[in-house]
GROMACS .gro file of C-alpha atoms in nm:
model
  467
    1MET     CA    1  14.940   9.756   9.540
    2ASP     CA    2  15.097   9.687   9.836
    3GLN     CA    3  15.349   9.981   9.863
    4THR     CA    4  15.629   9.790   9.963
    5VAL     CA    5  15.597   9.573   9.664
    6GLN     CA    6  15.569   9.840   9.456
    7ILE     CA    7  15.944  10.052   9.631
    8SER     CA    8  16.096   9.690   9.597
    9ARG     CA    9  15.950   9.707   9.214
   10ASN     CA   10  16.146  10.047   9.115
   11ARG     CA   11  16.427   9.955   9.255
   12GLY     CA   12  16.465  10.204   9.527
   13ARG     CA   13  16.333  10.529   9.321
   14ILE     CA   14  15.960  10.670   9.396
   15SER     CA   15  15.813  10.884   9.295
   16LYS     CA   16  15.649  11.213   9.528
   17GLU     CA   17  15.333  11.100   9.533
   18GLU     CA   18  15.442  10.748   9.641
   19LEU     CA   19  15.684  10.933   9.907
   20ILE     CA   20  15.342  11.090  10.045
   21SER     CA   21  15.227  10.750  10.125
   22THR     CA   22  15.533  10.524  10.225
   23VAL     CA   23  15.571  10.845  10.591
   24ARG     CA   24  15.218  10.905  10.605
   25ASN     CA   25  15.177  10.503  10.646
   26GLY     CA   26  15.608  10.478  10.850
   27GLN     CA   27  15.763  10.314  10.581
   28ILE     CA   28  15.941  10.635  10.521
   29ASP     CA   29  16.023  10.818  10.894
   30THR     CA   30  16.337  11.039  10.761
   31VAL     CA   31  16.356  11.277  10.449
   32ILE     CA   32  16.626  11.385  10.333
   33LEU     CA   33  16.719  11.724  10.127
   34ALA     CA   34  17.007  11.784   9.977
   35ILE     CA   35  17.230  11.978   9.799
   36CYS     CA   36  17.648  11.943   9.639
   37ASP     CA   37  17.905  12.144   9.731
   38MET     CA   38  18.169  12.283   9.590
   39GLN     CA   39  18.351  12.044   9.656
   40GLY     CA   40  18.169  11.751   9.501
   41ARG     CA   41  18.023  11.629   9.872
   42LEU     CA   42  17.630  11.621   9.995
   43MET     CA   43  17.440  11.847  10.176
   44GLY     CA   44  17.152  11.897  10.352
   45LYS     CA   45  16.933  11.787  10.619
   46ARG     CA   46  16.714  11.479  10.794
   47LEU     CA   47  16.334  11.596  10.827
   48THR     CA   48  16.103  11.346  11.005
   49GLY     CA   49  15.830  11.216  10.814
   50GLU     CA   50  15.574  11.449  11.020
   51PHE     CA   51  15.798  11.802  10.895
   52PHE     CA   52  15.807  11.662  10.586
   53LEU     CA   53  15.482  11.641  10.508
   54GLN     CA   54  15.403  12.006  10.732
   55GLN     CA   55  15.654  12.236  10.502
   56GLY     CA   56  15.900  12.056  10.387
   57LEU     CA   57  15.666  11.936  10.056
   58LYS     CA   58  15.592  12.273  10.023
   59HIS     CA   59  15.881  12.499  10.084
   60GLY     CA   60  16.191  12.204  10.072
   61ALA     CA   61  16.415  12.373  10.287
   62HIS     CA   62  16.613  12.642  10.364
   63PHE     CA   63  16.989  12.630  10.367
   64CYS     CA   64  17.253  12.914  10.441
   65ASN     CA   65  17.410  13.037  10.194
   66TYR     CA   66  17.779  12.940  10.274
   67LEU     CA   67  17.788  12.619  10.170
   68LEU     CA   68  17.862  12.736   9.865
   69GLY     CA   69  18.135  12.923   9.961
   70THR     CA   70  18.395  12.668  10.168
   71ASP     CA   71  18.640  12.492  10.165
   72MET     CA   72  18.718  12.112  10.199
   73GLU     CA   73  18.765  12.209  10.644
   74MET     CA   74  18.383  12.418  10.658
   75ASN     CA   75  18.595  12.759  10.688
   76THR     CA   76  18.419  13.047  10.567
   77PRO     CA   77  18.742  13.228  10.303
   78SER     CA   78  18.702  13.566  10.243
   79GLY     CA   79  18.682  13.687   9.928
   80TYR     CA   80  18.369  13.544   9.727
   81GLN     CA   81  18.088  13.797   9.569
   82LYS     CA   82  17.762  13.587   9.650
   83VAL     CA   83  17.879  13.482   9.953
   84ASN     CA   84  18.092  13.714  10.236
   85TRP     CA   85  18.023  13.834  10.562
   86SER     CA   86  17.899  14.166  10.455
   87ASP     CA   87  17.609  14.027  10.285
   88GLY     CA   88  17.549  13.796  10.604
   89TYR     CA   89  17.523  13.523  10.461
   90GLY     CA   90  17.201  13.505  10.374
   91ASP     CA   91  16.955  13.159  10.331
   92TRP     CA   92  16.899  12.990   9.981
   93LEU     CA   93  16.635  12.704   9.942
   94ALA     CA   94  16.739  12.383   9.858
   95GLN     CA   95  16.439  12.323   9.614
   96PRO     CA   96  16.363  11.970   9.553
   97ASP     CA   97  16.402  11.783   9.253
   98TRP     CA   98  16.051  11.523   9.315
   99ASN     CA   99  16.228  11.343   9.023
  100THR     CA  100  16.587  11.219   9.240
  101VAL     CA  101  16.304  10.999   9.511
  102ARG     CA  102  16.497  10.746   9.629
  103VAL     CA  103  16.498  10.478   9.953
  104ILE     CA  104  16.775  10.474  10.109
  105SER     CA  105  16.828  10.082  10.108
  106TRP     CA  106  17.164  10.127  10.364
  107LEU     CA  107  16.970  10.391  10.623
  108GLU     CA  108  16.634  10.260  10.842
  109ARG     CA  109  16.356  10.381  10.740
  110THR     CA  110  16.463  10.673  10.540
  111ALA     CA  111  16.428  10.853  10.162
  112LEU     CA  112  16.660  11.160   9.971
  113ILE     CA  113  16.590  11.377   9.718
  114LEU     CA  114  16.848  11.584   9.516
  115CYS     CA  115  16.737  11.933   9.590
  116ASP     CA  116  16.879  12.228   9.348
  117ALA     CA  117  16.993  12.574   9.476
  118VAL     CA  118  16.723  12.848   9.445
  119ASP     CA  119  16.693  13.226   9.489
  120GLU     CA  120  16.345  13.225   9.706
  121SER     CA  121  16.214  13.556   9.598
  122THR     CA  122  16.324  13.485   9.293
  123GLY     CA  123  16.275  13.088   9.258
  124GLU     CA  124  16.588  13.136   8.970
  125LEU     CA  125  16.819  12.883   9.000
  126ILE     CA  126  17.151  12.993   9.234
  127ASP     CA  127  17.414  12.981   8.838
  128ILE     CA  128  17.740  12.917   9.181
  129SER     CA  129  17.592  12.576   9.235
  130PRO     CA  130  17.730  12.243   9.117
  131ARG     CA  131  17.389  12.103   8.922
  132SER     CA  132  17.253  12.463   8.836
  133ILE     CA  133  17.594  12.466   8.611
  134LEU     CA  134  17.548  12.141   8.416
  135LYS     CA  135  17.168  12.234   8.372
  136ARG     CA  136  17.268  12.531   8.219
  137GLN     CA  137  17.516  12.271   7.973
  138VAL     CA  138  17.242  12.045   8.000
  139ASP     CA  139  17.009  12.318   7.834
  140ARG     CA  140  17.224  12.470   7.583
  141ALA     CA  141  17.236  12.167   7.439
  142ARG     CA  142  16.934  12.040   7.421
  143LYS     CA  143  16.798  12.388   7.279
  144LYS     CA  144  17.133  12.247   6.960
  145GLY     CA  145  16.821  11.910   6.989
  146ILE     CA  146  17.147  11.746   7.152
  147VAL     CA  147  17.117  11.453   7.470
  148PHE     CA  148  17.462  11.451   7.618
  149SER     CA  149  17.465  11.083   7.794
  150MET     CA  150  17.742  10.993   8.033
  151ALA     CA  151  17.877  10.718   8.263
  152SER     CA  152  18.103  10.724   8.491
  153GLU     CA  153  18.399  10.490   8.677
  154LEU     CA  154  18.503  10.570   9.021
  155GLU     CA  155  18.800  10.424   9.155
  156PHE     CA  156  18.932  10.378   9.491
  157PHE     CA  157  19.082  10.249   9.778
  158LEU     CA  158  18.965  10.045  10.091
  159MET     CA  159  19.077  10.092  10.426
  160LYS     CA  160  19.075   9.773  10.707
  161ASP     CA  161  19.089  10.051  10.965
  162THR     CA  162  18.781  10.367  10.992
  163TYR     CA  163  18.712  10.670  10.940
  164GLU     CA  164  18.814  10.795  11.381
  165GLU     CA  165  19.136  10.531  11.320
  166ALA     CA  166  19.277  10.760  11.033
  167TYR     CA  167  19.239  11.015  11.183
  168GLN     CA  168  19.366  10.911  11.541
  169LYS     CA  169  19.654  10.744  11.304
  170GLY     CA  170  19.674  11.067  11.123
  171TYR     CA  171  19.663  10.930  10.821
  172GLU     CA  172  19.925  10.683  10.820
  173HIS     CA  173  20.040  10.317  10.899
  174LEU     CA  174  19.708  10.290  10.690
  175GLN     CA  175  19.587   9.923  10.642
  176LEU     CA  176  19.476   9.857  10.286
  177ALA     CA  177  19.244   9.594  10.249
  178GLY     CA  178  19.477   9.335  10.045
  179HIS     CA  179  19.790   9.303  10.027
  180TYR     CA  180  19.896   9.302   9.644
  181ASN     CA  181  19.793   9.407   9.350
  182GLU     CA  182  19.441   9.284   9.266
  183ASP     CA  183  19.459   9.396   8.898
  184TYR     CA  184  19.146   9.163   8.731
  185ASN     CA  185  19.230   8.989   9.068
  186LEU     CA  186  18.934   8.788   9.149
  187LEU     CA  187  19.109   8.634   9.424
  188GLN     CA  188  19.218   8.892   9.624
  189GLY     CA  189  18.841   9.022   9.589
  190THR     CA  190  18.696   8.742   9.712
  191ARG     CA  191  18.873   8.924  10.035
  192ASN     CA  192  18.663   9.196  10.030
  193GLU     CA  193  18.375   9.076   9.856
  194PRO     CA  194  18.133   9.036  10.164
  195PHE     CA  195  18.192   9.431  10.122
  196TYR     CA  196  18.117   9.503   9.765
  197ARG     CA  197  17.883   9.278   9.720
  198LYS     CA  198  17.668   9.431   9.945
  199LEU     CA  199  17.796   9.843   9.740
  200ARG     CA  200  17.651   9.682   9.456
  201GLN     CA  201  17.319   9.541   9.540
  202TRP     CA  202  17.224   9.830   9.781
  203MET     CA  203  17.333  10.069   9.568
  204ALA     CA  204  17.111   9.905   9.226
  205ALA     CA  205  16.871   9.888   9.502
  206THR     CA  206  16.918  10.292   9.513
  207ASP     CA  207  16.807  10.299   9.189
  208ILE     CA  208  17.269  10.379   9.144
  209PRO     CA  209  17.285  10.084   8.851
  210ILE     CA  210  17.649   9.922   8.907
  211GLU     CA  211  17.735   9.767   8.613
  212SER     CA  212  17.973   9.570   8.752
  213SER     CA  213  18.357   9.614   8.971
  214LYS     CA  214  18.639   9.509   9.025
  215GLY     CA  215  19.036   9.542   9.154
  216GLU     CA  216  19.265   9.791   9.058
  217ALA     CA  217  19.629   9.837   8.941
  218SER     CA  218  19.667   9.851   9.297
  219ILE     CA  219  19.664   9.687   9.678
  220GLY     CA  220  19.342   9.760   9.818
  221GLN     CA  221  19.206   9.916   9.512
  222HIS     CA  222  18.894   9.868   9.377
  223GLU     CA  223  18.716  10.039   9.035
  224VAL     CA  224  18.219  10.099   9.027
  225ASN     CA  225  18.078  10.125   8.667
  226ILE     CA  226  17.736  10.342   8.712
  227GLY     CA  227  17.576  10.198   8.428
  228TYR     CA  228  17.499  10.522   8.114
  229SER     CA  229  17.198  10.759   8.118
  230ASP     CA  230  17.116  11.103   8.073
  231ALA     CA  231  17.409  11.387   8.183
  232LEU     CA  232  17.233  11.475   8.472
  233ILE     CA  233  17.136  11.129   8.643
  234ALA     CA  234  17.433  11.076   8.576
  235ALA     CA  235  17.606  11.357   8.822
  236ASP     CA  236  17.354  11.293   9.034
  237ARG     CA  237  17.410  10.886   9.018
  238HIS     CA  238  17.806  10.985   9.080
  239ALA     CA  239  17.773  11.215   9.400
  240LEU     CA  240  17.537  10.945   9.539
  241PHE     CA  241  17.700  10.688   9.513
  242LYS     CA  242  18.046  10.831   9.623
  243HIS     CA  243  17.858  10.957   9.916
  244GLY     CA  244  17.645  10.641  10.001
  245ALA     CA  245  18.031  10.422   9.887
  246LYS     CA  246  18.119  10.675  10.218
  247GLU     CA  247  17.875  10.586  10.456
  248ILE     CA  248  17.797  10.256  10.371
  249GLY     CA  249  18.203  10.200  10.486
  250ILE     CA  250  18.067  10.353  10.820
  251LYS     CA  251  17.821  10.094  10.812
  252GLU     CA  252  18.001   9.824  10.798
  253GLY     CA  253  18.306   9.969  10.990
  254VAL     CA  254  18.615  10.002  10.686
  255ALA     CA  255  18.733  10.357  10.514
  256LEU     CA  256  18.717  10.401  10.168
  257THR     CA  257  18.881  10.780   9.992
  258PHE     CA  258  18.824  10.870   9.680
  259MET     CA  259  19.166  11.129   9.659
  260ALA     CA  260  19.365  11.102   9.326
  261LYS     CA  261  19.647  10.964   9.481
  262PRO     CA  262  19.629  10.895   9.822
  263ASP     CA  263  19.992  10.745   9.873
  264HIS     CA  264  20.307  10.834   9.618
  265ARG     CA  265  20.374  10.498   9.619
  266TRP     CA  266  20.008  10.350   9.535
  267THR     CA  267  19.838  10.415   9.147
  268GLY     CA  268  19.608  10.723   9.157
  269SER     CA  269  19.238  10.639   9.207
  270SER     CA  270  19.122  10.802   8.803
  271GLY     CA  271  18.705  10.940   8.767
  272HIS     CA  272  18.694  10.824   8.417
  273ILE     CA  273  18.353  10.939   8.235
  274HIS     CA  274  18.243  10.812   7.909
  275MET     CA  275  17.987  11.073   7.727
  276SER     CA  276  17.814  10.984   7.356
  277ALA     CA  277  17.554  11.211   7.214
  278GLN     CA  278  17.138  11.165   7.087
  279ASP     CA  279  16.963  11.321   6.841
  280LEU     CA  280  16.670  11.527   7.128
  281HIS     CA  281  16.381  11.396   6.845
  282THR     CA  282  16.531  11.014   6.731
  283GLY     CA  283  16.689  10.876   7.030
  284LYS     CA  284  16.966  10.794   6.625
  285SER     CA  285  17.372  10.855   6.789
  286LEU     CA  286  17.505  11.239   6.678
  287PHE     CA  287  17.826  11.046   6.730
  288TYR     CA  288  17.829  10.782   6.502
  289ASP     CA  289  17.850  10.807   6.098
  290ALA     CA  290  17.826  10.497   5.867
  291GLY     CA  291  17.946  10.725   5.593
  292THR     CA  292  18.313  10.860   5.681
  293ASN     CA  293  18.651  10.814   5.657
  294SER     CA  294  18.728  10.783   6.106
  295ASP     CA  295  18.557  10.484   6.128
  296GLY     CA  296  18.246  10.615   6.197
  297MET     CA  297  18.302  10.914   6.370
  298SER     CA  298  18.021  11.152   6.283
  299SER     CA  299  18.172  11.473   6.181
  300THR     CA  300  17.959  11.602   6.456
  301MET     CA  301  18.173  11.412   6.677
  302GLN     CA  302  18.469  11.525   6.511
  303CYS     CA  303  18.388  11.845   6.637
  304ILE     CA  304  18.300  11.823   7.023
  305LEU     CA  305  18.590  11.567   7.072
  306ALA     CA  306  18.779  11.890   6.941
  307GLY     CA  307  18.666  12.121   7.119
  308VAL     CA  308  18.652  11.875   7.459
  309LEU     CA  309  19.102  11.862   7.327
  310ALA     CA  310  19.137  12.233   7.241
  311TYR     CA  311  18.955  12.365   7.626
  312THR     CA  312  19.089  12.100   7.856
  313ARG     CA  313  19.364  12.305   8.022
  314ASP     CA  314  19.108  12.579   8.033
  315PHE     CA  315  18.835  12.371   8.268
  316ALA     CA  316  19.120  12.177   8.431
  317LEU     CA  317  18.986  12.235   8.747
  318CYS     CA  318  18.644  12.097   8.712
  319PHE     CA  319  18.927  11.765   8.595
  320ALA     CA  320  19.194  11.746   8.873
  321PRO     CA  321  19.062  12.019   9.145
  322ASN     CA  322  19.262  11.946   9.401
  323ILE     CA  323  19.592  11.947   9.536
  324ASN     CA  324  19.629  11.647   9.474
  325SER     CA  325  19.427  11.601   9.193
  326TYR     CA  326  19.805  11.631   9.029
  327LYS     CA  327  20.023  11.388   9.186
  328ARG     CA  328  19.777  11.127   8.962
  329PHE     CA  329  20.011  11.272   8.664
  330ALA     CA  330  20.314  11.018   8.591
  331ILE     CA  331  20.470  10.900   8.300
  332GLU     CA  332  20.339  10.510   8.247
  333SER     CA  333  20.091  10.466   8.577
  334TRP     CA  334  19.801  10.480   8.407
  335ALA     CA  335  19.677  10.812   8.441
  336PRO     CA  336  19.809  11.061   8.140
  337VAL     CA  337  20.015  11.297   8.097
  338HIS     CA  338  19.848  11.435   7.725
  339ILE     CA  339  19.618  11.588   7.600
  340VAL     CA  340  19.543  11.411   7.274
  341TRP     CA  341  19.276  11.119   7.120
  342SER     CA  342  19.342  10.805   7.013
  343ARG     CA  343  19.187  10.494   6.973
  344ASP     CA  344  19.180  10.219   7.209
  345ASN     CA  345  19.455  10.388   7.383
  346ARG     CA  346  19.491  10.354   7.773
  347SER     CA  347  19.800  10.566   7.797
  348SER     CA  348  19.618  10.866   7.579
  349GLY     CA  349  19.419  11.143   7.797
  350TYR     CA  350  19.101  11.052   7.538
  351ARG     CA  351  19.048  10.722   7.381
  352ILE     CA  352  18.779  10.652   7.159
  353VAL     CA  353  18.597  10.315   7.219
  354GLY     CA  354  18.249  10.124   7.113
  355SER     CA  355  18.110  10.154   6.717
  356GLU     CA  356  17.800  10.223   6.579
  357SER     CA  357  17.566  10.340   6.859
  358SER     CA  358  17.768  10.228   7.120
  359LEU     CA  359  18.069  10.457   7.030
  360ARG     CA  360  18.176  10.738   7.212
  361MET     CA  361  18.480  10.928   7.404
  362GLU     CA  362  18.668  10.822   7.702
  363ASN     CA  363  18.850  11.107   7.942
  364ARG     CA  364  19.060  10.909   8.143
  365ILE     CA  365  19.174  11.293   8.290
  366THR     CA  366  18.963  11.289   8.545
  367GLY     CA  367  19.094  11.177   8.941
  368ALA     CA  368  18.834  10.981   9.162
  369ASP     CA  369  18.829  11.383   9.301
  370ILE     CA  370  18.563  11.487   9.091
  371ASN     CA  371  18.283  11.703   9.165
  372PRO     CA  372  18.116  11.525   8.894
  373TYR     CA  373  17.884  11.795   8.834
  374LEU     CA  374  18.162  12.057   8.692
  375ALA     CA  375  18.366  11.780   8.570
  376TYR     CA  376  18.097  11.673   8.268
  377ALA     CA  377  17.950  12.048   8.287
  378ALA     CA  378  18.285  12.126   8.112
  379MET     CA  379  18.349  11.836   7.877
  380ILE     CA  380  17.972  11.954   7.714
  381GLY     CA  381  18.033  12.331   7.775
  382ALA     CA  382  18.401  12.240   7.596
  383GLY     CA  383  18.208  12.039   7.309
  384LEU     CA  384  17.988  12.283   7.278
  385GLN     CA  385  18.241  12.557   7.177
  386GLY     CA  386  18.399  12.338   6.925
  387LEU     CA  387  18.092  12.212   6.770
  388GLU     CA  388  18.001  12.599   6.711
  389GLU     CA  389  18.296  12.678   6.628
  390GLU     CA  390  18.366  12.418   6.369
  391LEU     CA  391  18.693  12.319   6.483
  392THR     CA  392  18.875  12.055   6.329
  393LEU     CA  393  19.001  11.757   6.521
  394ALA     CA  394  19.352  11.680   6.539
  395THR     CA  395  19.535  11.379   6.425
  396GLU     CA  396  19.498  11.042   6.634
  397HIS     CA  397  19.754  10.959   6.801
  398GLN     CA  398  19.963  10.707   6.795
  399GLY     CA  399  20.175  10.467   7.045
  400ASN     CA  400  20.251  10.574   7.373
  401ALA     CA  401  20.061  10.880   7.397
  402TYR     CA  402  20.336  10.910   7.742
  403GLU     CA  403  20.627  10.972   7.485
  404GLY     CA  404  20.387  11.278   7.316
  405LYS     CA  405  20.451  11.438   6.957
  406GLU     CA  406  20.546  11.781   6.868
  407GLY     CA  407  20.276  12.002   6.915
  408ALA     CA  408  20.081  11.795   7.170
  409LEU     CA  409  19.960  11.954   7.543
  410ALA     CA  410  20.028  11.875   7.817
  411ILE     CA  411  19.823  11.832   8.118
  412PRO     CA  412  19.859  12.161   8.377
  413ARG     CA  413  20.112  11.949   8.614
  414SER     CA  414  19.995  12.228   8.926
  415LEU     CA  415  19.666  12.369   9.031
  416TYR     CA  416  19.933  12.651   9.046
  417GLU     CA  417  19.872  12.591   8.645
  418ALA     CA  418  19.601  12.517   8.649
  419VAL     CA  419  19.486  12.825   8.791
  420ASP     CA  420  19.616  13.024   8.601
  421CYS     CA  421  19.485  12.847   8.260
  422TRP     CA  422  19.165  12.970   8.407
  423GLU     CA  423  19.174  13.326   8.462
  424ARG     CA  424  19.343  13.375   8.101
  425SER     CA  425  19.060  13.137   7.949
  426GLU     CA  426  18.809  13.316   7.674
  427VAL     CA  427  18.616  13.086   7.719
  428VAL     CA  428  18.603  12.914   8.062
  429LYS     CA  429  18.360  13.279   8.117
  430LYS     CA  430  18.165  13.259   7.786
  431VAL     CA  431  18.053  12.883   7.821
  432LEU     CA  432  18.033  12.924   8.292
  433GLY     CA  433  17.977  13.307   8.251
  434GLU     CA  434  18.186  13.493   8.494
  435GLU     CA  435  18.028  13.438   8.826
  436VAL     CA  436  18.111  13.133   8.812
  437ALA     CA  437  18.430  13.147   8.632
  438TYR     CA  438  18.576  13.393   8.903
  439HIS     CA  439  18.412  13.178   9.235
  440TYR     CA  440  18.582  12.904   9.160
  441GLY     CA  441  18.836  13.037   9.018
  442HIS     CA  442  18.922  13.186   9.428
  443ALA     CA  443  18.887  12.870   9.576
  444ALA     CA  444  19.121  12.747   9.365
  445ARG     CA  445  19.367  13.037   9.444
  446LEU     CA  446  19.218  12.982   9.823
  447GLU     CA  447  19.320  12.584   9.850
  448GLN     CA  448  19.678  12.664   9.693
  449GLN     CA  449  19.745  12.914   9.931
  450ALA     CA  450  19.667  12.718  10.246
  451PHE     CA  451  19.889  12.425  10.090
  452ASP     CA  452  20.171  12.716  10.051
  453MET     CA  453  20.165  12.781  10.410
  454PHE     CA  454  20.147  12.444  10.504
  455VAL     CA  455  20.434  12.259  10.643
  456THR     CA  456  20.472  11.875  10.563
  457ASN     CA  457  20.627  11.577  10.707
  458TRP     CA  458  20.798  11.539  10.374
  459GLU     CA  459  20.990  11.891  10.412
  460ARG     CA  460  21.053  11.789  10.845
  461ARG     CA  461  21.181  11.424  10.681
  462ARG     CA  462  21.397  11.641  10.459
  463TYR     CA  463  21.606  11.929  10.602
  464PHE     CA  464  21.569  11.857  10.991
  465GLU     CA  465  21.895  11.725  11.030
  466GLN     CA  466  21.979  11.768  10.691
  467GLY     CA  467  21.869  12.123  10.530
   0.00000   0.00000   0.00000
């Protein structure tokens, strides 16, 4: 069979053997080896086809371990135990996961492979790597006979400016791609459909299946729903979508932002996560039980949901990782403020939707700025903890969850509060391990310190004359 046809039929996914063949016959001349950093960004190297066959195929690629110890601006702050100047910032290995080989539809003759960060001398996963963190929780679930299926809904703002123009403007006075609220509005959506159609089609052709896209609840805001799948595959697709959407934006002369709250006047951008569970051996839903008195919610689902609710504050750094994340949580803003659950209620932190085999929970706390590997790992880890502890599910919240009710826990209101919850939590250390808990807690403290030293335009406008 002609290899070009085979790639097309596989919708972008090819095997290791097919990659070798396409590199040899010249269809692919660039191979990207990528890891996910702490902030959820893809980092890596572009290998020539020839070098990939000679070296990358067997050994992967080395990368400086500082990539798992930087801030958003790629500074190398001190205080990390595993990556620091004292140890000389050595190399770790980006080891290809051959189940993730993709032909990238929006780049010319290019394939991409997601990699695991490993210690070359031992072959062991680097524990602080986001993909490693999720893989450990997936393995923990499989040992209990559970497979978690997940999916992300990602919201973002589209600008008519390029990224370079936005930078030159200081990210002020940006041109939103629209002039009125486009939530479900097909007419406004049509204005940007030439871009969104390319986004959907190119993603689908790269094995990032898109169920739908729609206008969201603000000017220039859009939402894309990524197809449901196994937790690790879903997190891979989430990370690839965000990276790819920005690359497509660069090609098309526009900019997208996945900031949780780009402007205090705009609706925040969510990154809702849907989760269900199946029996490892039978594939049967573990969330649905027709014999219960809880509208089909099995005892397993109730314990897992109880765990997620109980430990949301502990894992808040995974659900809201940045200073800006906490600006999104506001009353009647479509982002929740209380850690409660309800059936089909968009004011609650956790919304239960679907029925029978499609019964699932939706995490509405997470924003579009999450690292998917960390957010998915936190949901699974907290849920499994609830199962192990046989936690009892709290009563469903009825009515407007923004009003809360007596005893309802609030989502942390700042990164300060989230760091405090994280550092006090024994569950975070138990689920993720003490090294991971320290590493990401330290990163959050550094981010807060960097912000605290910065003077904002808000302060100048408020205090320059009147202060």
